[in-house]
Each structure stands twice: as structure tokens, then as C-alpha cells.
Amino acid sequence: MLDLKDFEYEELIEYLISIGEKRFRAEQIFSWLHKGVESYDEMTNLSKLAREKLKERTYVSTLSIREKYISEIDGTVKYLFELPDGNCIESVVMRYHHGITICISSQIGCRMGCRFCASTIGGLYRNLTSGEILNQVIFAQKDIGERISNIVIMGIGEPLDNYDNVLKFLHNVNHEKGLNIGYRHITLSTCGVVPAIYRLADEKLPITLTISLHAPNDEIRDSVMPVNHRYKIDELLEACKYYIDKTNRRISFEYSLIHGVNDSIDNAEELAGLVSDLHGHINLIPVNKVEERDFEKGSNEDIRFFQEKLVSLGVNATVRRELGADISASCGQLRKKVL
């Protein structure tokens, strides 16, 4: 049985022709799938014969809301979605002045092992299919009853560790006959899987790439991000330069401020030296408390000093606004609690 949400539009055309259906059925079915129908019986403009034929060979994938929390502070919505196999993933819907953004997951668990992240505790269970990634957007939008205009692939999992499914998802969510969310409204965050950054650059998709850097040198990054043992900072930054050259898109850098680990003024100076040539933006993130870890965030004054030092050195740096603080909105916390 095949999930039709795993098909790109042209693949869907080919498949339908192969089972004796007309080409125009693809547009009808693709549109229905992206509206969040949960069965073929809801596809009212398909003949009964076509629906029965599809039921014999394929299915319409869904997910259910296991838990949902709405922040009383800022209206952020946190979903714990349950998949048909019983696994759970997290998505977060956030409201900004420029529209509604959803942060989605790309894997069930994560094998990257970043020490400050709750998502990686317990390791990787499996990749999400392209349809399962897409369903987070579809069903969140269906639940809130409003159009989601921006996507951040920054939830549970490393997107570039699930490259093919994430790429297919990007094509489908952007398609004009589906949700039609522009590539420029999509951000993909990676901890630095260097070969996949080169592959993504060659796709020349005008998405925003965000690098989870979190350290100003290899010594610190080795201690908090195991991926750095394989791909050192110099290699990562070379891949970033290639990405910028290929796509003509600026890169953003995420930097979790961990008190006593990477938040000194000397660290700020090192960081500025690393990224100044790339002219990217640095998103400073006060580290989230994870019970299994002993990392702490610094004082507001420490955070402000770090930001001001970067700015004084010519680096565009801002402190990320914390959303959904009262509902464990940072990735991995809710799934870990339920597990």
C-alpha cells in the first residue's frame, strides 16, 4: 500500500496513468490531499470506480493530535502528533506580525547527539516520510483554521540526515496545486552535515539555510556537538560559502548561549571572526533547561553583553524571542515527557 502524499505531482500523474486513470485526476487528488481529507470518500469529484481502485492500492496518511497546548503568554500552539504506528512527533505553531509559522519535525528522535538538545535523548527511531512531514503542516493548518505561511524545519531530527524525504516534502509543499508555500518562506536548520549542504546547494532552492553552530571553535564544538568530530568548523564554513555562491542566499547561524561554556566575551570575538566574511545573521538562543543535562543559561545582562560585543564587531546578531515558555515549546521536551 502506497501513501499518495509521498508522491511528487509528476510522480502522481505517472502512477495514476499506470493504473488506468486519466492525467487530470492528479490535480484533483493532489488538491484533496493537501486540504487534509482523511479518506477517498471525501474526494467527491472522483468517480466511485476511481475511489475503489485507489483504496485497493493506496491510502491517505493521517496523524492525530495526542496532546495540544496553547500558550497563555503569546498564543503559541504546541502539538504532540501521534502517527499510525504509535510514534509521536512535535510541531509548534507561532504567530508573528508577518504571518503564522510552523516549526516541524523531520525524524522520530535524532542521532546527532547535541548535548543541549532534548530531541536527541534516546537516539533516532526512524525517518519521517515526506508525507508524514507534510501532514504536520496540513493538520496544524486544519486545526487552527488559518493559513500557515511560513515553515521552519527545526523540530525533532536533523533534516539533512533524512535528505531525500525532506527534499520531496519541499517540492510538494511549494507546489502551486498544493499548499503553495513559497521557498523563500521556508527555513531549514542543520547541525552541519557537510556533504548534504553541498547537495542542497546544487538544488538551488531559494530557501533559507540555518546552521546550528553553537560554538566559536572546534574544542568547544567537539564537546557539545558530536557532528563536529566528523566535520570541523572550517569544513562547515567552506560548505556554507559554496551554498551562498550557488544560491545567492544569505545563511543564518544559531548559537545557543550556554553559561560558562561558550558565552564569554572572548568567545564572542572568536565567533565574530568566524562568520564576518559570510555576512550572515546570528540568532542567539539562551539555552533551554533539559533535566538530563547540566547546562544553564546566563543572566540577561550576560546575554546582552554577548550580543552587543558581536554588534560592535560588525556582526548582525539578535536574541531570539522566547515563545511558548509556559508550554515546553522548545523541541523534544513534550515527546520526552510523554515517552
CSV table of C-alpha atoms in Angstrom, one decimal:
chain,number,residue,atom,x,y,z
A,1,MET,CA,0.0,0.0,0.0
A,2,LEU,CA,1.4,3.4,-1.0
A,3,ASP,CA,0.8,6.7,0.6
A,4,LEU,CA,-0.1,9.1,-2.1
A,5,LYS,CA,1.3,12.0,-0.1
A,6,ASP,CA,4.8,10.6,-0.7
A,7,PHE,CA,4.4,11.2,-4.4
A,8,GLU,CA,5.5,14.4,-6.1
A,9,TYR,CA,3.0,15.8,-8.5
A,10,GLU,CA,4.6,14.4,-11.7
A,11,GLU,CA,5.1,11.0,-10.0
A,12,LEU,CA,1.4,11.0,-9.1
A,13,ILE,CA,0.5,11.6,-12.7
A,14,GLU,CA,2.7,8.7,-13.8
A,15,TYR,CA,1.2,6.4,-11.2
A,16,LEU,CA,-2.4,7.2,-12.0
A,17,ILE,CA,-1.8,6.6,-15.7
A,18,SER,CA,-0.2,3.3,-14.8
A,19,ILE,CA,-3.4,2.1,-13.1
A,20,GLY,CA,-5.6,3.3,-15.9
A,21,GLU,CA,-6.7,6.7,-14.7
A,22,LYS,CA,-6.7,9.9,-16.6
A,23,ARG,CA,-4.0,12.5,-16.2
A,24,PHE,CA,-6.4,15.2,-14.9
A,25,ARG,CA,-7.1,13.1,-11.8
A,26,ALA,CA,-3.7,14.0,-10.4
A,27,GLU,CA,-4.7,17.6,-10.0
A,28,GLN,CA,-7.9,16.7,-8.2
A,29,ILE,CA,-6.3,14.2,-5.9
A,30,PHE,CA,-3.2,16.3,-5.1
A,31,SER,CA,-5.5,19.2,-4.1
A,32,TRP,CA,-7.7,17.0,-1.9
A,33,LEU,CA,-4.6,15.5,-0.2
A,34,HIS,CA,-3.3,19.0,0.7
A,35,LYS,CA,-6.7,20.0,2.1
A,36,GLY,CA,-6.4,17.4,4.8
A,37,VAL,CA,-9.0,14.8,3.7
A,38,GLU,CA,-8.8,11.6,5.6
A,39,SER,CA,-10.3,9.2,3.2
A,40,TYR,CA,-11.0,8.8,-0.5
A,41,ASP,CA,-14.8,9.0,0.2
A,42,GLU,CA,-14.3,12.7,0.8
A,43,MET,CA,-12.9,13.2,-2.7
A,44,THR,CA,-16.4,13.9,-4.1
A,45,ASN,CA,-15.3,14.8,-7.7
A,46,LEU,CA,-13.7,11.3,-8.2
A,47,SER,CA,-15.9,8.5,-9.6
A,48,LYS,CA,-16.8,5.7,-7.3
A,49,LEU,CA,-14.8,3.3,-9.5
A,50,ALA,CA,-11.7,5.5,-9.3
A,51,ARG,CA,-12.0,5.7,-5.5
A,52,GLU,CA,-12.3,2.0,-5.1
A,53,LYS,CA,-9.3,1.4,-7.4
A,54,LEU,CA,-7.3,3.7,-5.2
A,55,LYS,CA,-8.4,2.1,-2.0
A,56,GLU,CA,-7.2,-1.3,-3.2
A,57,ARG,CA,-3.6,0.0,-3.9
A,58,THR,CA,-3.0,3.2,-1.8
A,59,TYR,CA,-4.1,5.0,1.3
A,60,VAL,CA,-4.4,8.6,2.6
A,61,SER,CA,-2.0,9.1,5.5
A,62,THR,CA,-3.1,11.0,8.6
A,63,LEU,CA,-1.9,11.8,12.1
A,64,SER,CA,-3.9,12.6,15.2
A,65,ILE,CA,-3.4,15.2,17.9
A,66,ARG,CA,-2.4,13.3,21.1
A,67,GLU,CA,-1.8,16.5,23.1
A,68,LYS,CA,-2.2,20.2,22.4
A,69,TYR,CA,-1.1,23.1,24.5
A,70,ILE,CA,-1.9,26.8,23.8
A,71,SER,CA,0.4,29.4,25.5
A,72,GLU,CA,-1.4,31.9,27.6
A,73,ILE,CA,1.5,34.2,27.1
A,74,ASP,CA,1.6,34.6,23.3
A,75,GLY,CA,-0.8,32.1,21.7
A,76,THR,CA,1.9,29.7,20.6
A,77,VAL,CA,0.4,26.2,20.0
A,78,LYS,CA,2.4,23.1,20.7
A,79,TYR,CA,1.2,19.8,19.2
A,80,LEU,CA,2.2,16.3,20.1
A,81,PHE,CA,1.1,14.4,17.0
A,82,GLU,CA,0.7,10.6,17.1
A,83,LEU,CA,1.4,8.6,13.9
A,84,PRO,CA,-0.5,5.5,13.0
A,85,ASP,CA,2.4,3.3,14.3
A,86,GLY,CA,2.1,4.9,17.7
A,87,ASN,CA,5.2,7.1,17.5
A,88,CYS,CA,5.0,10.8,18.4
A,89,ILE,CA,6.4,13.9,16.9
A,90,GLU,CA,6.2,17.6,17.8
A,91,SER,CA,5.2,20.7,15.9
A,92,VAL,CA,4.8,24.2,17.1
A,93,VAL,CA,2.7,27.0,15.5
A,94,MET,CA,3.8,30.5,16.2
A,95,ARG,CA,2.3,33.9,15.4
A,96,TYR,CA,4.4,36.7,14.1
A,97,HIS,CA,3.5,40.1,12.5
A,98,HIS,CA,4.5,38.7,9.1
A,99,GLY,CA,2.2,35.6,9.4
A,100,ILE,CA,1.8,32.2,11.0
A,101,THR,CA,4.9,30.0,11.2
A,102,ILE,CA,5.0,26.3,11.9
A,103,CYS,CA,8.1,24.5,13.2
A,104,ILE,CA,8.1,20.9,12.1
A,105,SER,CA,10.0,17.7,12.8
A,106,SER,CA,11.8,15.6,10.2
A,107,GLN,CA,12.6,12.5,12.1
A,108,ILE,CA,11.4,10.5,15.1
A,109,GLY,CA,14.2,11.1,17.5
A,110,CYS,CA,17.7,12.2,16.4
A,111,ARG,CA,21.1,10.6,16.2
A,112,MET,CA,23.2,13.7,16.2
A,113,GLY,CA,23.7,13.7,19.9
A,114,CYS,CA,23.9,17.5,20.6
A,115,ARG,CA,24.3,17.7,24.3
A,116,PHE,CA,22.0,20.7,24.9
A,117,CYS,CA,19.0,19.2,22.9
A,118,ALA,CA,16.2,17.1,24.3
A,119,SER,CA,15.3,15.7,20.9
A,120,THR,CA,18.4,13.5,20.7
A,121,ILE,CA,17.9,11.8,24.1
A,122,GLY,CA,17.1,8.1,23.2
A,123,GLY,CA,18.6,8.4,19.7
A,124,LEU,CA,17.0,8.0,16.3
A,125,TYR,CA,14.0,5.7,15.9
A,126,ARG,CA,13.3,6.3,12.2
A,127,ASN,CA,13.0,8.9,9.5
A,128,LEU,CA,9.7,10.5,8.7
A,129,THR,CA,8.4,10.0,5.2
A,130,SER,CA,7.7,13.1,3.0
A,131,GLY,CA,4.0,12.6,3.6
A,132,GLU,CA,4.4,12.5,7.4
A,133,ILE,CA,6.4,15.7,7.3
A,134,LEU,CA,3.8,17.3,5.1
A,135,ASN,CA,1.0,16.2,7.4
A,136,GLN,CA,2.2,18.3,10.2
A,137,VAL,CA,1.6,21.4,8.1
A,138,ILE,CA,-1.7,20.2,6.7
A,139,PHE,CA,-3.3,19.1,10.0
A,140,ALA,CA,-2.0,22.0,12.1
A,141,GLN,CA,-3.5,24.4,9.5
A,142,LYS,CA,-6.7,22.4,9.5
A,143,ASP,CA,-6.8,22.6,13.3
A,144,ILE,CA,-6.3,26.3,13.7
A,145,GLY,CA,-8.4,27.2,10.7
A,146,GLU,CA,-5.9,29.7,9.3
A,147,ARG,CA,-3.4,29.6,6.6
A,148,ILE,CA,0.2,28.8,7.6
A,149,SER,CA,2.5,31.0,5.5
A,150,ASN,CA,6.0,30.1,6.9
A,151,ILE,CA,7.8,26.8,7.7
A,152,VAL,CA,10.8,26.1,9.8
A,153,ILE,CA,12.3,22.6,9.7
A,154,MET,CA,13.9,22.9,13.1
A,155,GLY,CA,11.9,20.5,15.2
A,156,ILE,CA,12.9,16.9,16.2
A,157,GLY,CA,15.5,15.4,14.0
A,158,GLU,CA,18.3,16.5,11.6
A,159,PRO,CA,16.7,17.4,8.2
A,160,LEU,CA,19.8,16.7,6.2
A,161,ASP,CA,20.0,13.2,7.8
A,162,ASN,CA,16.7,12.5,6.0
A,163,TYR,CA,17.7,14.3,2.8
A,164,ASP,CA,15.5,12.6,0.2
A,165,ASN,CA,12.3,12.7,2.1
A,166,VAL,CA,12.8,16.3,3.2
A,167,LEU,CA,13.6,17.4,-0.4
A,168,LYS,CA,10.4,15.7,-1.7
A,169,PHE,CA,8.5,17.5,1.1
A,170,LEU,CA,9.9,20.8,0.0
A,171,HIS,CA,8.9,20.2,-3.6
A,172,ASN,CA,5.3,19.2,-2.6
A,173,VAL,CA,4.6,21.9,0.0
A,174,ASN,CA,5.8,24.5,-2.6
A,175,HIS,CA,3.7,23.2,-5.4
A,176,GLU,CA,1.1,25.6,-6.7
A,177,LYS,CA,-1.6,22.9,-6.7
A,178,GLY,CA,-0.9,22.1,-3.1
A,179,LEU,CA,-0.3,24.3,-0.1
A,180,ASN,CA,1.8,26.7,-2.4
A,181,ILE,CA,4.1,27.9,0.3
A,182,GLY,CA,7.0,29.8,-1.3
A,183,TYR,CA,10.5,28.5,-0.9
A,184,ARG,CA,11.6,31.9,0.5
A,185,HIS,CA,9.2,31.4,3.4
A,186,ILE,CA,10.9,28.1,4.3
A,187,THR,CA,13.9,27.7,6.6
A,188,LEU,CA,15.9,24.5,7.1
A,189,SER,CA,18.2,24.1,10.1
A,190,THR,CA,21.1,21.8,10.1
A,191,CYS,CA,23.8,20.9,12.7
A,192,GLY,CA,26.3,20.7,9.9
A,193,VAL,CA,26.0,17.6,7.7
A,194,VAL,CA,28.6,18.9,5.3
A,195,PRO,CA,28.1,16.6,2.2
A,196,ALA,CA,24.3,17.2,2.3
A,197,ILE,CA,24.9,21.0,2.4
A,198,TYR,CA,26.7,20.7,-0.9
A,199,ARG,CA,23.9,18.6,-2.3
A,200,LEU,CA,21.3,21.1,-1.1
A,201,ALA,CA,23.2,24.0,-2.6
A,202,ASP,CA,23.2,22.2,-6.0
A,203,GLU,CA,19.4,22.0,-5.9
A,204,LYS,CA,19.4,25.9,-6.0
A,205,LEU,CA,16.2,26.2,-4.0
A,206,PRO,CA,15.8,29.7,-2.6
A,207,ILE,CA,15.1,28.5,0.9
A,208,THR,CA,16.9,30.0,4.0
A,209,LEU,CA,19.6,27.7,5.4
A,210,THR,CA,20.3,28.0,9.1
A,211,ILE,CA,23.4,26.5,10.6
A,212,SER,CA,23.4,25.3,14.3
A,213,LEU,CA,26.9,26.5,15.1
A,214,HIS,CA,26.7,26.9,18.9
A,215,ALA,CA,30.5,27.2,19.4
A,216,PRO,CA,33.3,29.6,18.3
A,217,ASN,CA,36.0,26.9,18.0
A,218,ASP,CA,36.4,23.2,17.4
A,219,GLU,CA,37.4,22.4,21.0
A,220,ILE,CA,34.0,23.7,22.4
A,221,ARG,CA,32.0,22.4,19.5
A,222,ASP,CA,33.6,18.9,19.9
A,223,SER,CA,32.4,18.9,23.5
A,224,VAL,CA,28.7,19.8,22.8
A,225,MET,CA,28.1,18.6,19.2
A,226,PRO,CA,29.4,15.2,18.2
A,227,VAL,CA,28.9,16.0,14.5
A,228,ASN,CA,32.0,18.3,14.8
A,229,HIS,CA,34.2,15.2,15.3
A,230,ARG,CA,33.4,14.4,11.7
A,231,TYR,CA,33.0,17.8,10.1
A,232,LYS,CA,35.2,20.5,11.6
A,233,ILE,CA,34.2,24.2,11.6
A,234,ASP,CA,36.5,25.1,8.7
A,235,GLU,CA,34.9,22.3,6.6
A,236,LEU,CA,31.4,23.5,7.6
A,237,LEU,CA,32.1,27.1,6.7
A,238,GLU,CA,33.6,26.1,3.3
A,239,ALA,CA,30.3,24.4,2.6
A,240,CYS,CA,28.4,27.5,3.7
A,241,LYS,CA,30.4,29.6,1.2
A,242,TYR,CA,29.6,27.1,-1.5
A,243,TYR,CA,25.9,27.3,-0.6
A,244,ILE,CA,25.9,31.1,-0.7
A,245,ASP,CA,27.7,31.1,-4.1
A,246,LYS,CA,25.3,28.6,-5.6
A,247,THR,CA,22.0,30.1,-4.3
A,248,ASN,CA,22.9,33.7,-3.7
A,249,ARG,CA,21.1,33.4,-0.4
A,250,ARG,CA,22.5,34.5,3.0
A,251,ILE,CA,22.9,32.0,5.8
A,252,SER,CA,21.8,32.4,9.3
A,253,PHE,CA,23.7,30.9,12.3
A,254,GLU,CA,22.1,29.6,15.5
A,255,TYR,CA,24.1,30.0,18.7
A,256,SER,CA,22.8,28.6,22.0
A,257,LEU,CA,24.4,30.6,24.8
A,258,ILE,CA,25.5,28.1,27.5
A,259,HIS,CA,26.7,29.8,30.6
A,260,GLY,CA,30.4,29.1,31.3
A,261,VAL,CA,30.8,27.1,28.1
A,262,ASN,CA,30.5,29.4,25.1
A,263,ASP,CA,29.3,32.8,26.3
A,264,SER,CA,32.4,34.7,27.3
A,265,ILE,CA,33.4,38.0,25.6
A,266,ASP,CA,36.4,36.1,24.2
A,267,ASN,CA,34.0,33.6,22.7
A,268,ALA,CA,32.1,36.5,21.1
A,269,GLU,CA,35.3,37.8,19.5
A,270,GLU,CA,36.1,34.3,18.1
A,271,LEU,CA,32.6,33.9,16.8
A,272,ALA,CA,32.7,37.3,15.0
A,273,GLY,CA,36.0,36.2,13.4
A,274,LEU,CA,34.4,33.1,12.0
A,275,VAL,CA,31.3,34.5,10.4
A,276,SER,CA,32.2,38.1,9.5
A,277,ASP,CA,33.2,37.2,5.9
A,278,LEU,CA,29.9,35.3,5.4
A,279,HIS,CA,27.8,38.4,6.2
A,280,GLY,CA,25.2,36.1,7.9
A,281,HIS,CA,22.9,36.8,10.8
A,282,ILE,CA,23.5,35.2,14.2
A,283,ASN,CA,20.4,34.1,16.1
A,284,LEU,CA,21.4,34.0,19.8
A,285,ILE,CA,19.4,31.5,21.8
A,286,PRO,CA,19.5,31.3,25.6
A,287,VAL,CA,19.9,27.6,26.2
A,288,ASN,CA,16.8,25.7,27.3
A,289,LYS,CA,16.9,23.7,30.5
A,290,VAL,CA,17.0,20.0,29.9
A,291,GLU,CA,16.7,17.8,33.0
A,292,GLU,CA,19.2,15.2,31.8
A,293,ARG,CA,21.8,17.9,31.2
A,294,ASP,CA,23.6,20.4,33.5
A,295,PHE,CA,23.7,23.3,31.1
A,296,GLU,CA,22.4,26.7,32.4
A,297,LYS,CA,21.7,30.0,30.6
A,298,GLY,CA,23.5,33.1,31.7
A,299,SER,CA,21.9,36.3,33.1
A,300,ASN,CA,20.0,38.7,30.9
A,301,GLU,CA,23.0,41.0,31.3
A,302,ASP,CA,25.5,38.4,30.2
A,303,ILE,CA,23.3,37.7,27.1
A,304,ARG,CA,23.1,41.4,26.3
A,305,PHE,CA,26.9,41.9,26.7
A,306,PHE,CA,27.5,39.0,24.3
A,307,GLN,CA,25.1,40.4,21.7
A,308,GLU,CA,26.5,43.9,22.0
A,309,LYS,CA,30.0,42.7,21.5
A,310,LEU,CA,29.1,40.9,18.3
A,311,VAL,CA,27.3,44.0,17.0
A,312,SER,CA,30.3,46.2,17.9
A,313,LEU,CA,32.4,43.9,15.7
A,314,GLY,CA,30.2,44.4,12.7
A,315,VAL,CA,28.1,41.2,13.1
A,316,ASN,CA,24.3,41.3,12.8
A,317,ALA,CA,23.2,39.5,15.9
A,318,THR,CA,19.8,39.3,17.7
A,319,VAL,CA,18.5,37.4,20.7
A,320,ARG,CA,15.7,35.0,19.8
A,321,ARG,CA,12.4,35.9,21.4
A,322,GLU,CA,11.2,33.1,23.6
A,323,LEU,CA,7.8,31.8,22.6
A,324,GLY,CA,5.6,29.3,24.4
A,325,ALA,CA,7.6,29.3,27.6
A,326,ASP,CA,4.7,28.1,29.6
A,327,ILE,CA,4.0,25.0,27.4
A,328,SER,CA,7.5,23.4,26.9
A,329,ALA,CA,7.6,24.8,23.3
A,330,SER,CA,11.3,24.0,22.7
A,331,CYS,CA,11.7,20.9,20.6
A,332,GLY,CA,11.8,17.4,22.1
A,333,GLN,CA,10.6,18.3,25.6
A,334,LEU,CA,7.0,17.2,25.2
A,335,ARG,CA,7.8,14.0,23.4
A,336,LYS,CA,10.4,13.1,26.0
A,337,LYS,CA,7.9,13.8,28.8
A,338,VAL,CA,5.3,11.5,27.2
A,339,LEU,CA,7.8,8.8,26.5
